[in-house]
Coordinates of C-alpha atoms and ligand atoms in Angstrom, one line a residue:
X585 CA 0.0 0.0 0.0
X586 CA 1.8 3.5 -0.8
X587 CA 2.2 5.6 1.7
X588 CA -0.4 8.6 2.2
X589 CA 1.2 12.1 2.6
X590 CA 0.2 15.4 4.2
X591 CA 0.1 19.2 3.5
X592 CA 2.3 20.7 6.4
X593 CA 0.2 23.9 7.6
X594 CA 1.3 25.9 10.8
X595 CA 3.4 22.8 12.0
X596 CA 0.5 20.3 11.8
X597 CA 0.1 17.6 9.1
X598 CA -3.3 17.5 7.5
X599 CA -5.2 16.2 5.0
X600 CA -6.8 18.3 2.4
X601 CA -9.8 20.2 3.4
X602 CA -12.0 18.4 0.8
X603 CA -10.9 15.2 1.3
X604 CA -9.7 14.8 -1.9
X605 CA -6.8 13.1 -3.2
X606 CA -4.2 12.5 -6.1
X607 CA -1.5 10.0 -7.2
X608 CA 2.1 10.1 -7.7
X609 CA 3.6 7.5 -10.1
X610 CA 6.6 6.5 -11.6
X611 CA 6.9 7.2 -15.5
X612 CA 9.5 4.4 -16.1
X613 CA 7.0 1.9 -14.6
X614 CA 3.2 3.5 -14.6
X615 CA 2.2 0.9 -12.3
X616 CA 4.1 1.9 -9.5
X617 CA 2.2 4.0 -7.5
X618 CA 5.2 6.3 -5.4
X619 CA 2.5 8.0 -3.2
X620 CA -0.4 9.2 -2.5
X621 CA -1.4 13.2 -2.0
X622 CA -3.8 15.8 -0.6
X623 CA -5.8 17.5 -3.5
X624 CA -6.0 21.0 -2.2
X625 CA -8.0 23.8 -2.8
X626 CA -8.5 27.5 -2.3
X627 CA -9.7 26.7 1.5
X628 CA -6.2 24.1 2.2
X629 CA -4.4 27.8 1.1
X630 CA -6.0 30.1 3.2
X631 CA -5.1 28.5 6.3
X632 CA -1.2 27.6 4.9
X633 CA -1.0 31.7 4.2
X634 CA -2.5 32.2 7.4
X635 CA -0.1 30.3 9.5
X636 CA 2.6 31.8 7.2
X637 CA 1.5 34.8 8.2
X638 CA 1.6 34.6 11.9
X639 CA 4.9 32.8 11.6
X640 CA 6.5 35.4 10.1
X641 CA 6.9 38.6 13.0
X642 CA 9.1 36.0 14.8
X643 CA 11.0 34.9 12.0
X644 CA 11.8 38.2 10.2
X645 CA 13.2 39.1 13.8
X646 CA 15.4 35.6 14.8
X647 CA 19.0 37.3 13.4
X648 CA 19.9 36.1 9.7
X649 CA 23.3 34.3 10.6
X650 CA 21.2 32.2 12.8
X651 CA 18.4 31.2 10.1
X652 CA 21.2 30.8 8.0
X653 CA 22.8 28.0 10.5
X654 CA 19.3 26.0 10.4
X655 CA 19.4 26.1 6.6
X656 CA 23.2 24.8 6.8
X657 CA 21.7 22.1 9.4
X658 CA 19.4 21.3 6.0
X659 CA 22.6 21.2 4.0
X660 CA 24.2 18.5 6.5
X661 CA 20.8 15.9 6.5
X662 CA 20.9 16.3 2.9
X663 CA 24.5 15.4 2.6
X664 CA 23.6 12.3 5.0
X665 CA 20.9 11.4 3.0
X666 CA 21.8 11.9 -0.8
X667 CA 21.7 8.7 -2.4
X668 CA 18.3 8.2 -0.6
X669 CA 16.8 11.2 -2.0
X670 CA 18.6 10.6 -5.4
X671 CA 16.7 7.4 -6.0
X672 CA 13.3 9.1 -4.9
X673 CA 13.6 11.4 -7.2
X674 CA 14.5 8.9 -9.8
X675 CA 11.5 6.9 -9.0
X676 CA 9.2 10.0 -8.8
X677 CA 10.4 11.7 -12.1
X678 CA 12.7 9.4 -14.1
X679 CA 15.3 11.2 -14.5
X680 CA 18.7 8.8 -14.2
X681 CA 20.6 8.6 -11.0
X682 CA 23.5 10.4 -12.2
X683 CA 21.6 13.1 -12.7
X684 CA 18.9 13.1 -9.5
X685 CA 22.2 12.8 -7.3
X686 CA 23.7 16.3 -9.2
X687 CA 19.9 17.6 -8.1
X688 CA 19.9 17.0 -4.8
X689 CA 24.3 18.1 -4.8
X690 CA 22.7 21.5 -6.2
X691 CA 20.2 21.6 -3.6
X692 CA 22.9 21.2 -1.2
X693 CA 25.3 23.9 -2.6
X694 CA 22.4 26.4 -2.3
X695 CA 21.9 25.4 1.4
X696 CA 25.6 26.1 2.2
X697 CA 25.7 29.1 0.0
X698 CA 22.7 30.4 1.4
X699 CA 23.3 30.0 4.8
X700 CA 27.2 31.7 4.4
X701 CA 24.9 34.5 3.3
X702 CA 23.1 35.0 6.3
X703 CA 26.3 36.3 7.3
X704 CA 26.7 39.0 4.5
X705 CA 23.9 40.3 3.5
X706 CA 25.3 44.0 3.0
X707 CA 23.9 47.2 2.7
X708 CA 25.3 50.6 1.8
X709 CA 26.7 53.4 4.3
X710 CA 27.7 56.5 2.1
X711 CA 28.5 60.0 3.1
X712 CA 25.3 62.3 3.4
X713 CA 25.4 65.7 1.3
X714 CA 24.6 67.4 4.7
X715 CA 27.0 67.3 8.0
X716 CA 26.2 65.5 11.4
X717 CA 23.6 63.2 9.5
X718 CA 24.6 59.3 8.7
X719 CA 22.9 57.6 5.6
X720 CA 22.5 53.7 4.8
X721 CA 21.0 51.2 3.1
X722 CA 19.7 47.9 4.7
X723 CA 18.0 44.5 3.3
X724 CA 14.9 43.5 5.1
X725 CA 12.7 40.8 5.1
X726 CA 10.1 40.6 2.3
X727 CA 7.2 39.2 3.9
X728 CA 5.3 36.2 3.4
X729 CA 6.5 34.3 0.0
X730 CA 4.1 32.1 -2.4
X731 CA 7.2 29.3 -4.4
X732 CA 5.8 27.6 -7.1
X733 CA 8.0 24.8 -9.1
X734 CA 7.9 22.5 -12.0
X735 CA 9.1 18.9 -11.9
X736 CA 12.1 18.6 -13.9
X737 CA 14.3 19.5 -10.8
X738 CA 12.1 18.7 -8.1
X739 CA 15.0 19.3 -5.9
X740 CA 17.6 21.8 -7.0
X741 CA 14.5 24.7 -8.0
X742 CA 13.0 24.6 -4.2
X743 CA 15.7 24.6 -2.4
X744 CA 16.7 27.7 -5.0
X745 CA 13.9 29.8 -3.9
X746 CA 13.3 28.6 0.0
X747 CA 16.6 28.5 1.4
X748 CA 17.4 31.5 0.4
X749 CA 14.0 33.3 1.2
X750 CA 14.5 31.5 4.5
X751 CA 17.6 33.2 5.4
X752 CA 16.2 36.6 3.9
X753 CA 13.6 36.2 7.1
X754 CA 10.5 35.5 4.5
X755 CA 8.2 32.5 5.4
X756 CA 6.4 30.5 3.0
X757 CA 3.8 28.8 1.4
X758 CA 4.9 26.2 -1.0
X759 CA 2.8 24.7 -4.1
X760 CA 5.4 21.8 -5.5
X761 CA 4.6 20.1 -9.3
X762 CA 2.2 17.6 -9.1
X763 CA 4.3 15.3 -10.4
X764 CA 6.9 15.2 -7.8
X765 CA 5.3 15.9 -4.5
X766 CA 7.3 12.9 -2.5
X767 CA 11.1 15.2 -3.0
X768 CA 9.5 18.3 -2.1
X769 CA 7.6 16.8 1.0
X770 CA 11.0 15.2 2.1
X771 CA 12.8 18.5 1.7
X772 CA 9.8 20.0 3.9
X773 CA 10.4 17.2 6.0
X774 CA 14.5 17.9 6.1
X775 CA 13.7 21.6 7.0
X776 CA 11.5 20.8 10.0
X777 CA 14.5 18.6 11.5
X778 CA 16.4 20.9 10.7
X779 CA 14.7 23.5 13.1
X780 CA 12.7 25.7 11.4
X781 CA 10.0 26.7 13.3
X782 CA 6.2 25.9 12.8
X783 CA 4.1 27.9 10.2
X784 CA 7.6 29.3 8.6
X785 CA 7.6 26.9 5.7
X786 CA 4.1 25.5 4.8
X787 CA 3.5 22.8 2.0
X788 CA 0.4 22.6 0.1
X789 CA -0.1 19.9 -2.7
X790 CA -2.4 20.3 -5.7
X791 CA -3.0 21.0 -8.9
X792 CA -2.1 24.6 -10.6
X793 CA -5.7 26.1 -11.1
X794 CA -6.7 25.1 -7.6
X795 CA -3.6 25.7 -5.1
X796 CA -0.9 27.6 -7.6
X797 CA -3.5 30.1 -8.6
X798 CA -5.1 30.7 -5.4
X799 CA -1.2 31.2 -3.8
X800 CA -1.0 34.0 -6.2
X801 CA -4.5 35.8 -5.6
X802 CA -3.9 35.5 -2.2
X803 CA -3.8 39.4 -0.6
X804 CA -1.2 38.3 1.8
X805 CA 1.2 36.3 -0.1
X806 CA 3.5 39.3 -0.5
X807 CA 5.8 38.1 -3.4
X808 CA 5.7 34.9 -5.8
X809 CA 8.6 33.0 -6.8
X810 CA 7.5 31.1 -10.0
X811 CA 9.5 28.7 -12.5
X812 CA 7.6 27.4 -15.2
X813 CA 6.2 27.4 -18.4
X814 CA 6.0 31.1 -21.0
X815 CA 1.9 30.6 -21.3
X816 CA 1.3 29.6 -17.1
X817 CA 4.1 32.9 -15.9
X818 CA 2.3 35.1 -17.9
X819 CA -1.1 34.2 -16.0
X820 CA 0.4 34.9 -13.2
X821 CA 1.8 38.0 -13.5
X822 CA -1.3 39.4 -15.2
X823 CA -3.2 38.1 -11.7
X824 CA -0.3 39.0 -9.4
X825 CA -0.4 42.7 -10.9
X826 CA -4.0 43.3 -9.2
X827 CA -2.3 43.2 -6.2
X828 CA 1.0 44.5 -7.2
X829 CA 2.7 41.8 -6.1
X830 CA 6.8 41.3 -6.6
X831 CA 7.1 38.2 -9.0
X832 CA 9.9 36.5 -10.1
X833 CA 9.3 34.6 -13.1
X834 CA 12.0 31.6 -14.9
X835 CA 10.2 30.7 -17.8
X836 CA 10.8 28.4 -21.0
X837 CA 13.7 28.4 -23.7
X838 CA 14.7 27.0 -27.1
X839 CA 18.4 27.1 -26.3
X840 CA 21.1 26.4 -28.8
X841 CA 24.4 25.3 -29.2
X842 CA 26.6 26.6 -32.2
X843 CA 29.7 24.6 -33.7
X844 CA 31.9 26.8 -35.8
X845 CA 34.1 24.6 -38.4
X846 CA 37.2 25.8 -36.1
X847 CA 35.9 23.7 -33.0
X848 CA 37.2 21.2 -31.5
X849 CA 34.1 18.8 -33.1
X850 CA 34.7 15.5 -30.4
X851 CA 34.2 18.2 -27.7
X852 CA 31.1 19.7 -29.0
X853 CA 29.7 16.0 -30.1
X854 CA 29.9 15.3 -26.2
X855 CA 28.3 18.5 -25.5
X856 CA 25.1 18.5 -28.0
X857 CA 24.5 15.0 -26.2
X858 CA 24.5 15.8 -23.1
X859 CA 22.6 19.0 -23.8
X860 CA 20.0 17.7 -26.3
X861 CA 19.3 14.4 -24.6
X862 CA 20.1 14.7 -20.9
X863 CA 17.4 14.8 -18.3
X864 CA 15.1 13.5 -22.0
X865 CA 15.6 17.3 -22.9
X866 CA 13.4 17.9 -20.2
X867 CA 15.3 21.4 -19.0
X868 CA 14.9 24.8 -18.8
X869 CA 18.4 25.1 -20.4
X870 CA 17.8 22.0 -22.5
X871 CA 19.9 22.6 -26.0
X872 CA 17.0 21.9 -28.2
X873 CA 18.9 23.9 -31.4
X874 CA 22.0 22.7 -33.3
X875 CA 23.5 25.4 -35.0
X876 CA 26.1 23.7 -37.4
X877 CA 28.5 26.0 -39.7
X878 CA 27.8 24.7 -43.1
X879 CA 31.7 23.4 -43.8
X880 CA 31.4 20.6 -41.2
X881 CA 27.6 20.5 -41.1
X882 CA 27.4 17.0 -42.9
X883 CA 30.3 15.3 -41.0
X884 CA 29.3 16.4 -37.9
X885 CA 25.3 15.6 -37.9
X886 CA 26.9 12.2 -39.1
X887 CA 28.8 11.9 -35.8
X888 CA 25.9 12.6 -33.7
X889 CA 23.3 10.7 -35.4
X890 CA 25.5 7.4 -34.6
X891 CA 26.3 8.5 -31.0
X892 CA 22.3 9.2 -30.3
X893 CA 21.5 6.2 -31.8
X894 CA 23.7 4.3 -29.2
X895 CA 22.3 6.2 -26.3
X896 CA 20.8 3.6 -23.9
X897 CA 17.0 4.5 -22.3
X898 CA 15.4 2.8 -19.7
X899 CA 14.8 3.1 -16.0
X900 CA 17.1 5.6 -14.7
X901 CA 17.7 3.0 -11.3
X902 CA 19.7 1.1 -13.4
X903 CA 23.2 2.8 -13.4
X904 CA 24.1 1.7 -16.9
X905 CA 21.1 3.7 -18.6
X906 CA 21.7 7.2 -20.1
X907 CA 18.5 8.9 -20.9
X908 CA 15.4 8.3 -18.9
X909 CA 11.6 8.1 -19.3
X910 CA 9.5 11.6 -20.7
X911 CA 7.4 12.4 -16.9
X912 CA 4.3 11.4 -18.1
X913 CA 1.8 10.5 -20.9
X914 CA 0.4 13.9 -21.8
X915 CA 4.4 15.4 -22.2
X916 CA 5.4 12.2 -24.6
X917 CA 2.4 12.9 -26.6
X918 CA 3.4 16.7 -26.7
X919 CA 6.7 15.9 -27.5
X920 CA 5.4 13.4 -30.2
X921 CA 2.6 15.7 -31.8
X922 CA 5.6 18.3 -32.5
X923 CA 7.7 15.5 -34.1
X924 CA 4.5 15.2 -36.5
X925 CA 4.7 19.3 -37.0
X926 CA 8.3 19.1 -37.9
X927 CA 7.6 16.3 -40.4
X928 CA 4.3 18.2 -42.1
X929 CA 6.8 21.6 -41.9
X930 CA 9.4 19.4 -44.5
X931 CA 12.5 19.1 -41.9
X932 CA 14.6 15.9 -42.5
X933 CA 14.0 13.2 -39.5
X934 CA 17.5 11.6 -39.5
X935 CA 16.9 9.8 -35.7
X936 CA 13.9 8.9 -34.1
X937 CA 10.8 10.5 -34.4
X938 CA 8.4 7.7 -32.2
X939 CA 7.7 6.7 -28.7
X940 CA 10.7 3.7 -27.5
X941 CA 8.8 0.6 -27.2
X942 CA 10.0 -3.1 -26.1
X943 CA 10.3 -5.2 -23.2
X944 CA 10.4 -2.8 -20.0
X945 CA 10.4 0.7 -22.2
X946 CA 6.4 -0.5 -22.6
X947 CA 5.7 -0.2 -18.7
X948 CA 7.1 3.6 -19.2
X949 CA 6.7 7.0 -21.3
X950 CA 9.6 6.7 -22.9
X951 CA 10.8 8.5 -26.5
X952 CA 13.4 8.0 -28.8
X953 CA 15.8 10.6 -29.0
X954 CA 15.1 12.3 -32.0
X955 CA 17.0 14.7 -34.7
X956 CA 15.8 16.7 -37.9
X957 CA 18.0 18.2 -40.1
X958 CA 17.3 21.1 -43.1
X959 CA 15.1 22.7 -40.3
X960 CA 14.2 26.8 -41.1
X961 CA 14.2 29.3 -38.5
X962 CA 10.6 29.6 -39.4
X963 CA 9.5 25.9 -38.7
X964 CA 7.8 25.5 -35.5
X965 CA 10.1 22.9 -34.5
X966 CA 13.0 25.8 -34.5
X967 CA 11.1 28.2 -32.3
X968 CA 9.0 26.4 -29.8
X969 CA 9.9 24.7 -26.5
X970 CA 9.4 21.1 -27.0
X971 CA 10.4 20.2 -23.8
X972 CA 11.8 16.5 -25.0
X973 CA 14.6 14.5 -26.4
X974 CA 14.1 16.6 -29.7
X975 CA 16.9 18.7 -31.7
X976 CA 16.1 20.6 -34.6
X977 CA 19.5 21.3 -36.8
X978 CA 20.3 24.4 -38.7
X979 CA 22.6 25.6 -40.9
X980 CA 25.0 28.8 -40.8
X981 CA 27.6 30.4 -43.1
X982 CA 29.7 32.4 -40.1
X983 CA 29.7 33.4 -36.8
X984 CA 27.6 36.7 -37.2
X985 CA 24.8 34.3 -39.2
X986 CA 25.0 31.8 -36.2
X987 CA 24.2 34.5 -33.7
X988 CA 21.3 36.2 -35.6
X989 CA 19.8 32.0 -35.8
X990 CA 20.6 31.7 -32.1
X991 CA 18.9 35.0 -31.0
X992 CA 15.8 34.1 -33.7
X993 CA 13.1 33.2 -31.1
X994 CA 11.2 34.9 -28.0
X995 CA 13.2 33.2 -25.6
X996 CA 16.8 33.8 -24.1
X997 CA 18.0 31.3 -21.2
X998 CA 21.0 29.5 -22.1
X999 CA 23.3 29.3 -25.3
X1000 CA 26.6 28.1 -25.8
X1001 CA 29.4 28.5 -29.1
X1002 CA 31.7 26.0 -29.9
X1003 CA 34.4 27.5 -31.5
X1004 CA 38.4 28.2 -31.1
X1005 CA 38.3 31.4 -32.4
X1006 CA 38.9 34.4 -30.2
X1007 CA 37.0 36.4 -32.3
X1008 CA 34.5 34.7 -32.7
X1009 CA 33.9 33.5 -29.0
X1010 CA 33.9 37.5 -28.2
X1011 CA 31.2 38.2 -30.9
X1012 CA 29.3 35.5 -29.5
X1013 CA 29.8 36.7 -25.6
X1014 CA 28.8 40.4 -26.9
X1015 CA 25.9 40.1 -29.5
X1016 CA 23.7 36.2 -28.0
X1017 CA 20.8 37.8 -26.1
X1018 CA 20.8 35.2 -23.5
X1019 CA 20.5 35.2 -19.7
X1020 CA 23.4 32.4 -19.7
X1021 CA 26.1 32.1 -22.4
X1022 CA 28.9 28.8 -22.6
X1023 CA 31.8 28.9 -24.5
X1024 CA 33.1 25.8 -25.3
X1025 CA 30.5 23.8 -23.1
X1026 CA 27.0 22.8 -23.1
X1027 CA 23.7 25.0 -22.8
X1028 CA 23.2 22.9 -19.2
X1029 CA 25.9 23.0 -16.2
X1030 CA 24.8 26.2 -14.4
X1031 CA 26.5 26.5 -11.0
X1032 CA 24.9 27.4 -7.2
X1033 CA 26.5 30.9 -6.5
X1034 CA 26.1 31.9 -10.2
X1035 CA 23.5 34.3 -11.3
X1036 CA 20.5 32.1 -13.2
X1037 CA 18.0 33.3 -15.5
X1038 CA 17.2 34.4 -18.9
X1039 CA 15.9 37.5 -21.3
X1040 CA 12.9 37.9 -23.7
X1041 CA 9.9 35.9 -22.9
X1042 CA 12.2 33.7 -20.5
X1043 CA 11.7 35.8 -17.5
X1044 CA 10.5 38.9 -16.0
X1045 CA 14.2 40.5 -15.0
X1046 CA 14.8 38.6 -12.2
X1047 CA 17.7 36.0 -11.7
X1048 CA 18.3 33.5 -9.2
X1049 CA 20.9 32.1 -7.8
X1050 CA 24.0 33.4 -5.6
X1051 CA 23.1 36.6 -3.9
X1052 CA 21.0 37.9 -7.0
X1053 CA 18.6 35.6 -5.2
X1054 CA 18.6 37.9 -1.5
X1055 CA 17.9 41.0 -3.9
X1056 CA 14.3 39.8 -4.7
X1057 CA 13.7 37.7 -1.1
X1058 CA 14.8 40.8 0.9
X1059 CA 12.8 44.5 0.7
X1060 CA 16.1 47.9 0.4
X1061 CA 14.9 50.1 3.6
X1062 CA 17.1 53.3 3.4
X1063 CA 17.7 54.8 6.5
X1064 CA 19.3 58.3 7.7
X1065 CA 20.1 59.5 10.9
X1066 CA 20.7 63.1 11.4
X1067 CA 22.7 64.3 14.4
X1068 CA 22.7 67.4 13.8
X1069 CA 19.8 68.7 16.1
X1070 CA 18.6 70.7 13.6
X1071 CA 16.3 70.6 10.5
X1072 CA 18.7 70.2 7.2
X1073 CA 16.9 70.2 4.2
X1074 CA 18.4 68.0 1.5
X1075 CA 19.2 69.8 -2.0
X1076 CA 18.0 73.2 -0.6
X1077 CA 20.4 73.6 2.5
X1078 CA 23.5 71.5 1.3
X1079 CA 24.6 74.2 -1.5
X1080 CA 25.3 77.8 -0.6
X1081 CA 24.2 79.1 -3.9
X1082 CA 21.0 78.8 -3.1
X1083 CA 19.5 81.8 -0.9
X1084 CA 17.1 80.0 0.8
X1085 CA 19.6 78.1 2.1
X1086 CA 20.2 78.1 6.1
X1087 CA 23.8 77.9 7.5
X1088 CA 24.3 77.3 10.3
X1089 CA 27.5 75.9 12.8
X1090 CA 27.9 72.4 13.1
Ligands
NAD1605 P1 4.0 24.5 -15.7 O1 4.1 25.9 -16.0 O2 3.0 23.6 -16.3 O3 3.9 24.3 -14.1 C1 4.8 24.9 -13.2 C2 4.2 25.0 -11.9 O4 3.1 25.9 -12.0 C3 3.6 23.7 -11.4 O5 3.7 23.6 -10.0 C4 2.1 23.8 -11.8 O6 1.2 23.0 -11.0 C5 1.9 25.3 -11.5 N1 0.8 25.9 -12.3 C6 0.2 25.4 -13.4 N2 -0.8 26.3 -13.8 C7 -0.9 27.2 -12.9 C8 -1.7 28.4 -12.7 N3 -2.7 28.7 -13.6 N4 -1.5 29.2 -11.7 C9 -0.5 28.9 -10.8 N5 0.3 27.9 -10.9 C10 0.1 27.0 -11.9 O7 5.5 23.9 -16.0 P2 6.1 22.4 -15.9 O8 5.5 21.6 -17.0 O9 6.0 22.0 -14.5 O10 7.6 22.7 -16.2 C11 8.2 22.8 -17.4 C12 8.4 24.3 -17.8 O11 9.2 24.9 -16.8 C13 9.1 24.4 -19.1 O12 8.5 25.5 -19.8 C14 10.5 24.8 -18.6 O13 11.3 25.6 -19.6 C15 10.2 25.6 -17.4 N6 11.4 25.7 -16.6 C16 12.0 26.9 -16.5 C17 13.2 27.0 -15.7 C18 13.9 28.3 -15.6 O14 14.6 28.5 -14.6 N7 13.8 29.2 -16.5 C19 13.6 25.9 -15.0 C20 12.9 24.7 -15.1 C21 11.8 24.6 -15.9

């Protein structure tokens, strides 16, 4: 029987209001049922932003060095239990256990990061334009914060938002993907061991209409922390603006990787693959374009058809597979019905192109990792996020006609150049609009204390990530202090010139 879990509101464990309840099962092998969850509503929020709420006066005043030492106590369980968590994960969401353990690493990192942060923090002190008066600039808690994440790192995104929200004094209310509920309940789970308090970190499980939507209409959720997809970000901050509400948005992309004919083609051949077909394309920073300069185009898709073609899939438990299951039926079917797209649009299908079937593959939603070739900048396949094992190939005739490929699409996250060229890897580093540009390296590998986050319709401005991350948890209070026992009027008594101005001894 699998095991029933709970929202977490104001420190108690409870059922969903309603009663209601949903499954959480495992796309290698849909008949294993992982666990079972509360169905929220509107009603199941209320009460979690309530208790958020009346959390938060004591939190926002504990000092930050010391929230920051119950987030590093986070860091330390997760360290003791990596390779349990890992293996969740992999059961939950399929991606291979290589990978979940670099999830739950990352989710780690941010703990330590975070909580070393806690110590920092800084303001500004600067000289005031008048005498006897002090001026500086502090970081404050936010208030009360609404996190919403996908599935695709059901580890690595929470802890990127909560732990450092924690240690900015915020308390939260948190609405993980429905499809991987069981990681983000352990890392609830991890956080009340680790000694946060009750009502500072509430969970509430659901679907997106019914518990993400009502986070964000919510009058007291103060700020929303949302990664997701274009369409779903832009609901939200069309709601969120009723209220002006702060929200940070990490949205889709339809990276690419570029290989000039100067590159060093064995490195860029182990790049595309991991980029293209690790995690089943399933990331935000997924390379999903192939940009190939025409002299070694040929040779070069040659190369990677026969290495994708050896790429084992299966159930990512077993240590010998390499690309995992899609995370359920309705994505494979997506990915699939833009594989028929590409085909009606007249790109080339050289790999692929069909759900993997056989022996175990059948008990999962598994897809072959698929290529096209002759693909437009105006096929759909070229500009939309698939969000699979799918990589669409152009073709370019120099650097400056790579670029202008890379940059042809609403999104910006991540986009990486192969080339040896010093000239040609500045170009790139000056004229990609991209939140995140590689040289010589994937589109996917972004590190903990690094600023994440992308351009266009990727994002709303924000990043996240290192202490880019405290800038949108934290509210800037200014704050002067004049000793001067008198009144000074800034801009009219600092300068002499003007005759209204009052001098006076100091
Ligand atoms: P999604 O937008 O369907 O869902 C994301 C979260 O929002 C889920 O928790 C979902 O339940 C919730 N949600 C759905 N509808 C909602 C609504 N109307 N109101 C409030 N919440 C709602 O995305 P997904 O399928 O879980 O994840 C894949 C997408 O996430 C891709 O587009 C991918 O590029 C993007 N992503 C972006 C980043 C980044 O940092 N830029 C990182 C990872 C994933």
């Amino acid at each position: 029987m699998p095991k029933a879990f709970k929202n977490l509101i104001g420190g108690k464990e409870r059922d969903s209001a309603s009663g209601r309840t949903f499954e959480n099962r495992n796309p290698a092998d849909w008949n294993e049922v992982v666990g079972i969850f509360p169905k929220s509503d509107r009603s199941d929020v209320k009460a979690a932003v309530d208790a958020a709420k009346q959390a938060y006066r004591e939190w926002s005043l504990y000092p930050a060095p010391k929230r920051g030492d119950i987030v590093k106590k986070a860091g330390d369980i997760m360290v003791a239990r990596k390779e349990e968590l890992a293996r969740e994960m992999t059961r939950e969401m399929g991606k291979v256990l290589v990978e979940a353990r670099g999830d739950v690493q990352e989710g780690i990192d941010t703990a330590y990061y975070s909580a070393s942060e806690g110590r920092r923090m800084f303001g500004v002190t600067a000289p005031s334009e008048l005498q006897n008066k002090f001026t500086m600039s502090m970081k404050v808690p936010a208030g009360v914060a609404g996190i919403i994440s996908p599935w695709n790192f059901p580890m690595a995104i929470p802890t990127w938002k909560i732990f450092p929200a924690l240690v900015s004094g915020d308390t939260i209310v948190f609405k993980p993907a429905s499809d991987t509920p069981k990681t983000a309940a352990t890392l609830v789970e991890i956080l009340v061991e680790a000694g946060v308090p009750a009502g500072v970190v509430n969970i509430v499980h659901g679907g997106g209409n019914e518990v993400g939507m009502a986070i964000v209409e919510n009058e007291d959720i103060d700020l929303i922390s949302f990664t997701g997809s274009t369409t779903v970000g832009k609901k939200i901050s069309e709601v969120a603006s009723k209220s002006l509400k702060r929200v940070s948005l990490e949205l889709g992309g339809k990276n690419a990787q570029v290989v000039m004919d100067d590159a060093n083609l064995e490195l860029a051949l182990d790049g595309i693959l991991w980029g293209a077909f690790g995690t089943t394309g399933q990331r935000c920073t997924a390379t999903s374009r192939l940009i190939l300069h025409e002299k070694i185009h040929d040779r070069f898709l040659d190369m990677l058809a026969e290495r994708a073609a050896a790429l084992k899939l299966g159930n990512g438990l077993d240590e010998s597979v390499e690309v995992g299951p899609c995370v359920n039926e309705a994505q494979r079917e997506k990915i699939h019905s833009y594989v028929e797209i590409g085909k009606k649009e007249g790109a080339r299908l050289v790999l692929g192109g069909e759900p993997a079937k056989g022996g175990a593959l059948d008990k999962g939603w598994f897809y072959k990792p698929t290529i096209f070739s002759s693909v437009r900048p105006d096929m759909t396949i070229a500009r939309e996020e698939i969000f699979g094992p799918v990589l669409s190939v152009l073709k370019a005739d120099s650097i400056e006609h790579a670029i202008d490929l890379l940059n042809g699409t609403i999104y910006g996250l991540s986009s990486s150049v192969y080339t040896r060229n010093i000239n040609s890897a500045f170009k790139a580093i000056r004229d990609i609009k991209a939140g995140i540009t590689y040289i010589n390296a994937p589109t996917i590998g972004a590190e903990t204390h690094m600023p994440f986050g992308g351009v266009k319709q990727t994002g709303n401005g924000h990043r996240e990530g290192g202490a880019s991350a405290f800038d949108f948890f934290t509210e800037i209070k200014t704050v002067y202090v004049d000793f001067s026992d008198k009144l000074q009027r800034a801009q009219i008594d600092t300068y002499s010139d003007n005759p209204g101005a009052r001098r006076g001894k100091n």
